[in-house]
XYZ file of C-alpha atoms in Angstrom:
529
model
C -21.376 10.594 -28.452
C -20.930 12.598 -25.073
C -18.111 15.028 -24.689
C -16.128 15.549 -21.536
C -14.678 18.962 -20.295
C -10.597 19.024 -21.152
C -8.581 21.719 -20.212
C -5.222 22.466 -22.401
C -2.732 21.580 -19.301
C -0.181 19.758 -20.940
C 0.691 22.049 -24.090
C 2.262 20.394 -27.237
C 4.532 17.764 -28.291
C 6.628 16.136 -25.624
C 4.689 17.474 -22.232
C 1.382 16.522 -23.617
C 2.906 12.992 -24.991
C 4.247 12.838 -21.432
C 1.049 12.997 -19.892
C -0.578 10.663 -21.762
C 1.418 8.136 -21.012
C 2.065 8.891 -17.277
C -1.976 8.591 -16.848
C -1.874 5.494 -18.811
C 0.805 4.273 -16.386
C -0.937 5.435 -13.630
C -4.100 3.609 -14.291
C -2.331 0.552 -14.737
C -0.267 1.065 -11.214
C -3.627 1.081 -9.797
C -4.722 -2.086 -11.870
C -1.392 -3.951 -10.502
C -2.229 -2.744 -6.905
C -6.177 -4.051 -6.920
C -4.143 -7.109 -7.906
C -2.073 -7.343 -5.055
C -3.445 -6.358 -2.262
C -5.330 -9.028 -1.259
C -2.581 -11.904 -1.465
C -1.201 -10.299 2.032
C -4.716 -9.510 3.298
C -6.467 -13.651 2.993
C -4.592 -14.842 5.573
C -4.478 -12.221 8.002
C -6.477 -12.833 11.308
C -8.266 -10.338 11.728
C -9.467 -10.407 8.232
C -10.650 -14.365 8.747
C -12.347 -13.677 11.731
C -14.190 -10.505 10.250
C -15.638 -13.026 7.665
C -15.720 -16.503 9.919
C -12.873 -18.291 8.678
C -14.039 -19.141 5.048
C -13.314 -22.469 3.221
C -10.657 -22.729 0.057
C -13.777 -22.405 -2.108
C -15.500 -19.644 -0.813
C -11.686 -17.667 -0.078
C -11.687 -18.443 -4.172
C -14.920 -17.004 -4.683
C -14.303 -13.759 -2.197
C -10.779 -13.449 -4.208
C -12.388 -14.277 -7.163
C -15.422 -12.544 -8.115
C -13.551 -9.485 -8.355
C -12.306 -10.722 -11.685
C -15.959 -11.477 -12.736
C -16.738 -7.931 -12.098
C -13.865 -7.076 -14.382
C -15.310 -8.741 -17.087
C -18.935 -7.091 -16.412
C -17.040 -4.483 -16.973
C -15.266 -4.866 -20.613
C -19.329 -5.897 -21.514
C -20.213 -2.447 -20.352
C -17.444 -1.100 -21.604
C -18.067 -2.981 -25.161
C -21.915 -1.569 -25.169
C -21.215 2.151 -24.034
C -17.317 2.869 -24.486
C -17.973 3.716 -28.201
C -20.668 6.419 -27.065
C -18.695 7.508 -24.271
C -15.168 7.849 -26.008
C -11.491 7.011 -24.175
C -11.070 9.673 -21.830
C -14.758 9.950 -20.604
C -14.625 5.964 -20.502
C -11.588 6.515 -18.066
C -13.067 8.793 -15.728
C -16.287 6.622 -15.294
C -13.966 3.976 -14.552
C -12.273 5.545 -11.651
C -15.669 6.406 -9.967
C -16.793 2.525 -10.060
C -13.237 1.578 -8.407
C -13.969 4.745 -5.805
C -17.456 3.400 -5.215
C -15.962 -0.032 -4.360
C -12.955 0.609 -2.779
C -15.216 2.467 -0.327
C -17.472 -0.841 0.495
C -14.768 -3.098 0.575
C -13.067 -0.269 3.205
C -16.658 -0.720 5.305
C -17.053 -4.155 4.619
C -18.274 -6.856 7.567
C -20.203 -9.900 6.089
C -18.935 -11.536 3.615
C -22.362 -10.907 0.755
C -20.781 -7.239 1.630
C -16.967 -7.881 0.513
C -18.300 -10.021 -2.484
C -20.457 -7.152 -3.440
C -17.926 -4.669 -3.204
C -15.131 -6.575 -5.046
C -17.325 -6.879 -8.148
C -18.464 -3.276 -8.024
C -14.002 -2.139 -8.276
C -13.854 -4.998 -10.330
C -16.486 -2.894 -12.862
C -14.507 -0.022 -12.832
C -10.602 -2.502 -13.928
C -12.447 -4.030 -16.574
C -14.024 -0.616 -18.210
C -10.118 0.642 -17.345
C -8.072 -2.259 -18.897
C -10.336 -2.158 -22.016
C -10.086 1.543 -23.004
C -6.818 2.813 -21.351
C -4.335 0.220 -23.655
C -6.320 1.168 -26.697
C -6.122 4.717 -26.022
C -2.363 4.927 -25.468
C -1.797 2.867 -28.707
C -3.910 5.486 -30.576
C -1.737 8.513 -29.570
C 1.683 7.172 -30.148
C 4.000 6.442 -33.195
C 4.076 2.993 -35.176
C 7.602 2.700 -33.768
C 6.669 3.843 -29.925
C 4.131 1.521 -29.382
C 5.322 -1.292 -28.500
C 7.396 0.039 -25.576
C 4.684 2.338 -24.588
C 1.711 0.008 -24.047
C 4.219 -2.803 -22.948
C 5.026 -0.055 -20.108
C 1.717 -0.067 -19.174
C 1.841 -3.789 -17.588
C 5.940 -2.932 -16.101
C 3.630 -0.880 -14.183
C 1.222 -3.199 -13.260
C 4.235 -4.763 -11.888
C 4.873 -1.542 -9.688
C 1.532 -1.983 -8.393
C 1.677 -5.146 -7.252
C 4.742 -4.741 -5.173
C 3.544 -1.286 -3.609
C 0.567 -3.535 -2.628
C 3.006 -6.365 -1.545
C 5.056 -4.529 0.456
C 2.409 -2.280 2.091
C 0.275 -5.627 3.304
C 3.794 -6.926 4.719
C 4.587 -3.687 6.814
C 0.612 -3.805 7.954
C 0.879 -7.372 8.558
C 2.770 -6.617 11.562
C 0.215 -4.262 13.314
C -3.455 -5.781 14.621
C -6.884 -4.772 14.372
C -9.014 -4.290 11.200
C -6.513 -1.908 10.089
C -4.307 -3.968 8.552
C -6.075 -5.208 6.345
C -8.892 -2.100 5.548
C -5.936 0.636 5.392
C -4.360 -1.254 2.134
C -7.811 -1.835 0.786
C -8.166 2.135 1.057
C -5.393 3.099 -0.521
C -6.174 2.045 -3.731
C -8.727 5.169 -4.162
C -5.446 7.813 -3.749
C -4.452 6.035 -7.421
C -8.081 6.481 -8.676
C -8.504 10.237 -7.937
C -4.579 11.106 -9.403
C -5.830 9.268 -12.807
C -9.435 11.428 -12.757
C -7.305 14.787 -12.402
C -4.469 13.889 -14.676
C -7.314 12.568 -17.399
C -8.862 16.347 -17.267
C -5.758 17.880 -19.162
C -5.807 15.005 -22.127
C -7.005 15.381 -25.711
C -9.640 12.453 -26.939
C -7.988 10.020 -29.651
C -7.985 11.120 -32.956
C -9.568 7.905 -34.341
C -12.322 8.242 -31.992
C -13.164 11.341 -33.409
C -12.367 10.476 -37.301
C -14.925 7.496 -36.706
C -17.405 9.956 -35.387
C -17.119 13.144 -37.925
C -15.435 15.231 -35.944
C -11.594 15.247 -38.761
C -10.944 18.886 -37.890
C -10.702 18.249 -34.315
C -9.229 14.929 -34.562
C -6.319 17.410 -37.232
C -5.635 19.196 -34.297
C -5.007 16.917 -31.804
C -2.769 15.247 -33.724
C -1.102 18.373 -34.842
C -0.807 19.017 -30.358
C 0.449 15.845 -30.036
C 3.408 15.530 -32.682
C 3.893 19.386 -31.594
C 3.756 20.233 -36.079
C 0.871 21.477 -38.537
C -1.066 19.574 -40.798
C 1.505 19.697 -43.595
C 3.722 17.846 -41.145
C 4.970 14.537 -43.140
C 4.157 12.530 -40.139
C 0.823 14.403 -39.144
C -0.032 14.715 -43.338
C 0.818 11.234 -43.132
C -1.230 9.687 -40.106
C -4.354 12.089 -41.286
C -4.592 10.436 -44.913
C -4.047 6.660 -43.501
C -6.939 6.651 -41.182
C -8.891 8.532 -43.240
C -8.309 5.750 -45.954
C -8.917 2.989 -43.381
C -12.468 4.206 -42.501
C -13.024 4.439 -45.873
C -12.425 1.274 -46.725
C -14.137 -0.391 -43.346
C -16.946 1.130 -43.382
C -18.248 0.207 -47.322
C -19.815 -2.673 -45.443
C -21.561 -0.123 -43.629
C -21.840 0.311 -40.079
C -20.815 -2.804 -37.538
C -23.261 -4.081 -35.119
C -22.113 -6.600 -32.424
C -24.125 -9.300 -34.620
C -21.261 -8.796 -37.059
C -17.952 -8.641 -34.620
C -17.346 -11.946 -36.075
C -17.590 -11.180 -39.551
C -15.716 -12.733 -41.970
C -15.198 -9.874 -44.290
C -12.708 -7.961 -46.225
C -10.432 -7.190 -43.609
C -10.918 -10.138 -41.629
C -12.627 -8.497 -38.785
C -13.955 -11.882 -37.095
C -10.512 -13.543 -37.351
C -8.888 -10.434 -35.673
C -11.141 -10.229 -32.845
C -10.879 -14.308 -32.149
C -6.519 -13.785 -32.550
C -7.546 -10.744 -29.264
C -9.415 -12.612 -27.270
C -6.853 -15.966 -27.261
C -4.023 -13.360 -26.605
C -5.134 -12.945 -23.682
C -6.475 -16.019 -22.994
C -2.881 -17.162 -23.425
C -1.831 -14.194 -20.450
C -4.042 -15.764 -17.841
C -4.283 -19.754 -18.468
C -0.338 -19.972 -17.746
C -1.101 -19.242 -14.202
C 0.295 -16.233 -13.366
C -2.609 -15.231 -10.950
C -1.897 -19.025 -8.900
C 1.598 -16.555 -7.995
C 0.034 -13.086 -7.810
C -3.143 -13.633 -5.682
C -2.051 -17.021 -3.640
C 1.544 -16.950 -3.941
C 1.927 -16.377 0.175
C -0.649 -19.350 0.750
C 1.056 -21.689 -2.017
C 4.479 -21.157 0.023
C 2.632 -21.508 3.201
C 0.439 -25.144 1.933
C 2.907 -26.684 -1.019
C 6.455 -25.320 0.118
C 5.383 -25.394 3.999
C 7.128 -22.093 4.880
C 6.332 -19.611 7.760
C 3.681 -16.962 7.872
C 6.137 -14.537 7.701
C 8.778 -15.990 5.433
C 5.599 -16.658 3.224
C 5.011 -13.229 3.184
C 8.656 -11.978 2.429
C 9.403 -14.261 -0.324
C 6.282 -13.323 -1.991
C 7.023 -9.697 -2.126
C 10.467 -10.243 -3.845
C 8.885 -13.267 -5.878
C 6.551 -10.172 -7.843
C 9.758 -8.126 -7.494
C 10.731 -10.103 -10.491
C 7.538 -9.551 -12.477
C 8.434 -6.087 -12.608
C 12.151 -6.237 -13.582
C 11.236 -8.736 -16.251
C 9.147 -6.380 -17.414
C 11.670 -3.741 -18.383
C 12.823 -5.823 -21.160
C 9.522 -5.033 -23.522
C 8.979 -1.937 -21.905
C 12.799 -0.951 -24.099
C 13.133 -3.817 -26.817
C 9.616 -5.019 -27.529
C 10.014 -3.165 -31.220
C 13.388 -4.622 -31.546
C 12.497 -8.419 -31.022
C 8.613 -8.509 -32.195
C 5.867 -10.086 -30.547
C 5.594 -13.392 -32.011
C 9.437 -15.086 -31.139
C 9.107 -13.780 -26.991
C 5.698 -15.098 -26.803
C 6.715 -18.267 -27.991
C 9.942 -18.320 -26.270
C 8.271 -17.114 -22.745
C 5.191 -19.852 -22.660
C 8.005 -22.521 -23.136
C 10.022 -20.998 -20.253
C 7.037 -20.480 -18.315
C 5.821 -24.229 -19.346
C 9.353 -25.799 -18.051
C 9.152 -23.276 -14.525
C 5.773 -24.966 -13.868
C 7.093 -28.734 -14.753
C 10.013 -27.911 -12.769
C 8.217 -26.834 -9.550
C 6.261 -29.745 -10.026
C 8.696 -32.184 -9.878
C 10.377 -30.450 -6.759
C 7.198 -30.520 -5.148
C 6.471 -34.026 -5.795
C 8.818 -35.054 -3.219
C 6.540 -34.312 -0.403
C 6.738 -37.318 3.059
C 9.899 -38.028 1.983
C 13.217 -37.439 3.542
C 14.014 -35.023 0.697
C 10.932 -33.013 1.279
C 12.428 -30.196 2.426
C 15.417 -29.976 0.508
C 13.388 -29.993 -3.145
C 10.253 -27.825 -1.832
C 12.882 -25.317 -1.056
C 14.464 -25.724 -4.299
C 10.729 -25.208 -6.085
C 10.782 -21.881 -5.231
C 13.531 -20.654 -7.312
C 11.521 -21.713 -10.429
C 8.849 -19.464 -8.774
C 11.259 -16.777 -9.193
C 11.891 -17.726 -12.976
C 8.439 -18.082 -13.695
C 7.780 -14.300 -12.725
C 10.929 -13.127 -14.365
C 9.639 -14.978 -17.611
C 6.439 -13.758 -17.580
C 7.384 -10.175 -16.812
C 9.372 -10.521 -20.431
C 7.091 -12.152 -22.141
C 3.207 -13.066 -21.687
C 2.566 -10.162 -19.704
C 2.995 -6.833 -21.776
C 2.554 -8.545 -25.036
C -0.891 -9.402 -24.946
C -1.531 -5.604 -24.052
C 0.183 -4.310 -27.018
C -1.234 -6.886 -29.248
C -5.285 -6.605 -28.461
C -5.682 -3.106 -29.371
C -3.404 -3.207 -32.660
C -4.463 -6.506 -34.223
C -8.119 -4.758 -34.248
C -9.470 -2.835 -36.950
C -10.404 0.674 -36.058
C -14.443 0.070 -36.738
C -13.941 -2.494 -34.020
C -11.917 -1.514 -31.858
C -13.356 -0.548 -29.026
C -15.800 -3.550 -28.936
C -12.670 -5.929 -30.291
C -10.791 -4.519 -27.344
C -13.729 -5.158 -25.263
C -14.219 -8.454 -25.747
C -10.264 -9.097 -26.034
C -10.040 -8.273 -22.456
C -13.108 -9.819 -21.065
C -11.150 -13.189 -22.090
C -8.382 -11.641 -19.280
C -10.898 -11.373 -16.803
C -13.269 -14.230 -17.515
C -10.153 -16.826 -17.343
C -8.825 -15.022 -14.508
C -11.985 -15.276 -12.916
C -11.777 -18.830 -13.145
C -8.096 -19.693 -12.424
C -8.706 -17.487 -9.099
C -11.415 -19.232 -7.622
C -10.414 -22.497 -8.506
C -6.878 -21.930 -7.014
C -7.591 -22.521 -2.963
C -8.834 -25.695 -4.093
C -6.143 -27.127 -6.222
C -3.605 -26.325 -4.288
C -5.056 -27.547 -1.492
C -6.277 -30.860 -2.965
C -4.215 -31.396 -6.044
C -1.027 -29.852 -4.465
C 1.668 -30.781 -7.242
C -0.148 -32.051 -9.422
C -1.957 -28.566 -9.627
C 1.215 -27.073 -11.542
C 1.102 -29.811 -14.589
C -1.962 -28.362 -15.680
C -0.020 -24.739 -16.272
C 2.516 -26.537 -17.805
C 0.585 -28.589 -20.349
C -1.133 -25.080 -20.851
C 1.879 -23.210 -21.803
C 3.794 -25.491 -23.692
C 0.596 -25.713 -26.218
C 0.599 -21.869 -26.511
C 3.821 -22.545 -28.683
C 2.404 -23.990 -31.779
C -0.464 -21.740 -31.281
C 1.064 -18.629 -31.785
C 3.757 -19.778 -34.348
C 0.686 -20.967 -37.034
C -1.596 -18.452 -35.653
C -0.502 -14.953 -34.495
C 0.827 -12.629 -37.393
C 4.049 -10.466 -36.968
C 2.665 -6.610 -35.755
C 5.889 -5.245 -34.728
C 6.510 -1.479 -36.081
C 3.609 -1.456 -38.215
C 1.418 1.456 -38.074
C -2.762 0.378 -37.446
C -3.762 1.003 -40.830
C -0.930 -1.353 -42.113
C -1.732 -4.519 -39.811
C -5.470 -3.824 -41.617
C -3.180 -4.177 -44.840
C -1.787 -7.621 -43.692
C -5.106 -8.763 -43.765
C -6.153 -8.168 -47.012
C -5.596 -11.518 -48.995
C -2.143 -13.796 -48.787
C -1.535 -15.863 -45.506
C -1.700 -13.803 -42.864
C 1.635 -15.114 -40.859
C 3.883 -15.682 -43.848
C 3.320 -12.246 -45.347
C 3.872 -10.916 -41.586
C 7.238 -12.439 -41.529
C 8.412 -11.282 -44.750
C 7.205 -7.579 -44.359
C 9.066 -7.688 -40.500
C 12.670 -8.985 -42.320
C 12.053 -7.337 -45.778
C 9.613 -4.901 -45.658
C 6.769 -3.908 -48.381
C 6.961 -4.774 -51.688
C 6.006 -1.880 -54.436
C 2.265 -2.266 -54.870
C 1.238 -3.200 -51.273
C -0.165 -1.103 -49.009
C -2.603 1.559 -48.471
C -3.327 2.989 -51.620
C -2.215 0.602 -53.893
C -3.544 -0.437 -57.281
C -5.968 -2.845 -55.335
C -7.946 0.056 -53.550
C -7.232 2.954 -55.822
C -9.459 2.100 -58.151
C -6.703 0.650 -60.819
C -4.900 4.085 -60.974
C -1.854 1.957 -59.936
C 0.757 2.605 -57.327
C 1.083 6.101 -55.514
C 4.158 7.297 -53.263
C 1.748 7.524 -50.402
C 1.144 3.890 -50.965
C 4.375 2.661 -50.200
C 5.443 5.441 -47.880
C 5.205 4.311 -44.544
C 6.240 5.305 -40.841
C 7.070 1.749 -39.934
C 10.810 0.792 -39.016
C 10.081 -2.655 -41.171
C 9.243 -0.631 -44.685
C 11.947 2.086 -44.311
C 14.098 -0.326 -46.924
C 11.851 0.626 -49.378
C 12.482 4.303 -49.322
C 15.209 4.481 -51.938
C 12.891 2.969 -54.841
C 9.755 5.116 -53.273
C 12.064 8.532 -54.570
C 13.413 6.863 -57.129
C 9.264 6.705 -58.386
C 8.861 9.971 -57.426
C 11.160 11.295 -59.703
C 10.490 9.290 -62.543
C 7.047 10.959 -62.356
């Protein structure tokens, strides 16, 4: 374990709170901007000429192997991160996307843009695995869905900054338009390395590692109380508990990340990595990297228009994604999931169709008409597929996991991203239409998947999603505890795991929205004691 140099910037309670979630958002910006940038850039002139006019598969590759360097990086991150902890993890992040961002700046042959995009891509991956997981652990039960979900609104934000900046450049000539957005992205990297400086570590880092006392206080800075705080008394004795409990196995090494043990750690881990298998095989990265070439090849638009539409096509990923940023507690995770890969399933089927339509003499009519569902697709997955899988990796794990469940959660983003990037030129070039059925076949299974599959998480603190694994089926008992809350003898401390002593009050207390019904009989107990 290596500690890193913090400075108390922030203070207590709200400000530091504040912080930690305007670096979180901040990373992410950055995230949505390496994103972005290069859907203006692949078509630009001087940028094809720099690298002699490469074919659809080797553009895929060049676009592509970014995303394979993100997922070199959530392996790094799952061998080291636990070592390094989350804010040190962060920092060493930022210098890989530095490092790269520089290269790709300087880049002339195309082994020397390929390098350089895997070397940022090294730095996303270590970033996307650690900075979701990090945010999750400072934050109430009740906050967390809104706060992580804001983390991808702002991936949203990144991706038009990058958008619109490529457009504006797009009308000047020379190398600059194209290495002057590239650039940019290193202004984002050095405001998250300062901002970082002034943050505590996570408190379940440090309960995992021996270091309670510390972990007391931070806890005690960040809900601005002391330690006989109900909520700080409250979170201290849970996690506390939890490790207790996880680590009777002993100790977890990657051998046993698909255990199936007493908390279902194997099962939890799979559930991460389809989440977010689920966010990238719907094709939202067809639209965010290729969306100006798609318009240009399938809808046969201008350069320009191509360009314009494509910057207010991502608009909408970003004002879809203000619905979960403020009512992803309020509606859960499983019903928009399900709802949004159906929506996104009948967007794809739609365009489609409209594209189908191609040498006829209604070509141009429907091809215009397919980009509307372009529109609803983003809006869709803005509410849906894209925050949720953020939220859900890092609190469907169990804390002994976490940070190698997170890992490898993410790695599934970038592997399948990796994939759906470089075969995209090709697709659309050669399937054209038919490209889009595959999406929708895609999405439209995702349905059933996560209605049999993915239990209920909504408002439930970490250590009580470890609870809904304990015995029962998994997605039933989800339901009931998200409509009815916790019945008397469930939950942390209960007769189960107190060594038949029976019930206590901290048992049944709990922070969670979903189990405040329960309060009434919990003093009622009290009393009668």
């Amino acid at each position: 374990m290596i500690k890193a140099p913090h400075y108390n910037w922030y203070g207590r309670g709200f400000k530091l709170r504040a912080a930690i979630t305007v670096a979180c958002q901040l990373a992410f910006v950055l995230f949505g901007y390496d994103q972005g940038v290069f859907s203006g850039i692949v078509g630009n002139e001087d940028f094809l000429n720099t690298f002699g006019h490469p074919s659809a598969g080797l553009e895929g590759i060049i676009v592509s192997i970014y995303n394979l360097g993100c997922f070199t990086g959530c392996v790094l991150c799952f061998m080291f991160c636990e070592k390094t902890g989350r804010r040190l993890a962060m920092w060493i992040a930022m210098v890989w996307i530095i490092v790269g961002a520089i290269l790709q700046t300087t880049a002339y042959s195309v082994p020397h843009i390929m390098i350089a995009r895997f070397i940022t891509g090294i730095g996303t991956g270590i970033e996307t695995s650690t900075v979701p997981m990090y945010q999750s652990e400072l934050c109430e039960a009740e906050k967390r869905g809104r706060l992580v979900s804001s983390e991808p609104l702002f991936v949203g934000v990144g991706i038009e900054i990058a958008y619109w900046f490529d457009y504006g450049m797009s009308f000047t000539t020379g190398s600059i338009a194209w290495r002057l957005p590239i650039a940019c992205q290193m202004i984002f990297a050095i405001l998250v390395i300062i901002l970082v400086f002034g943050l505590p570590e996570s408190p379940r880092y440090l309960y995992k590692h021996g270091r309670g006392e510390e972990a007391l206080k931070i806890l005690c800075d960040v809900y601005d109380g002391t330690p006989d705080t109900p909520q700080i008394a409250k979170e201290n004795r849970e996690v506390i508990e939890a490790l207790k409990i996880e680590q009777e196995n002993g100790e977890y090494k990657w051998s046993q990340l698909f255990k199936r043990d007493e908390v279902q750690t194997g099962r939890r881990v799979l559930l991460a990595y389809g989440m977010q298998f689920m966010n990238q095989m719907g094709g939202i990265n067809l639209v965010v990297y290729f969306i100006t070439s798609v318009l240009e090849i399938n809808v046969k638009l201008s350069r320009n228009l191509s360009l314009l539409l494509g910057g207010v096509i991502n608009l909408m990923f970003f004002i879809g994604s203000l619905f979960p940023t403020f009512f992803l507690d309020k509606y859960g995770r499983r019903k928009p999931m399900m709802w949004g890969s159906f929506g996104l399933g009948v967007s794809m089927m739609l365009i489609s169709i409209l594209l189908s339509f191609n040498n006829t003499s209604v070509a141009k009519q429907t091809s215009s008409a397919s980009v509307a569902f372009f529109f609803t697709y983003m809006l869709i997955f803005g509410m849906t597929a894209n925050c949720i899988p953020w939220v859900y990796v890092p609190e469907i794990l169990p804390l002994h996991v976490r940070a190698k469940g997170t890992a490898v959660g993410i790695s599934s983003n970038w592997i399948w991203n990796f994939f759906v990037v470089m075969i995209t030129p090709t697709i659309i070039n050669n399937l054209q239409w038919k490209a889009y059925l595959i999406f929708m076949c895609l999405n439209l299974a995702f349905v059933p998947l996560v209605y049999f599959c993915y239990p209920e998480t909504s408002n439930l603190t970490l250590e009580e999603i470890d609870w809904l694994f304990y015995d029962g089926n998994v997605v039933r008992r989800s339901r009931r505890v998200a409509k009815h809350g916790w019945e008397r003898g469930e939950g942390w401390g209960s007769f189960s795991h107190q060594g038949g002593k029976g019930p206590s009050p901290a048992a049944i207390e709990s922070g969670s929205l979903s189990s405040k019904v329960n309060e009434a009989t919990t003093e009622q107990h009290e009393k009668g004691q």
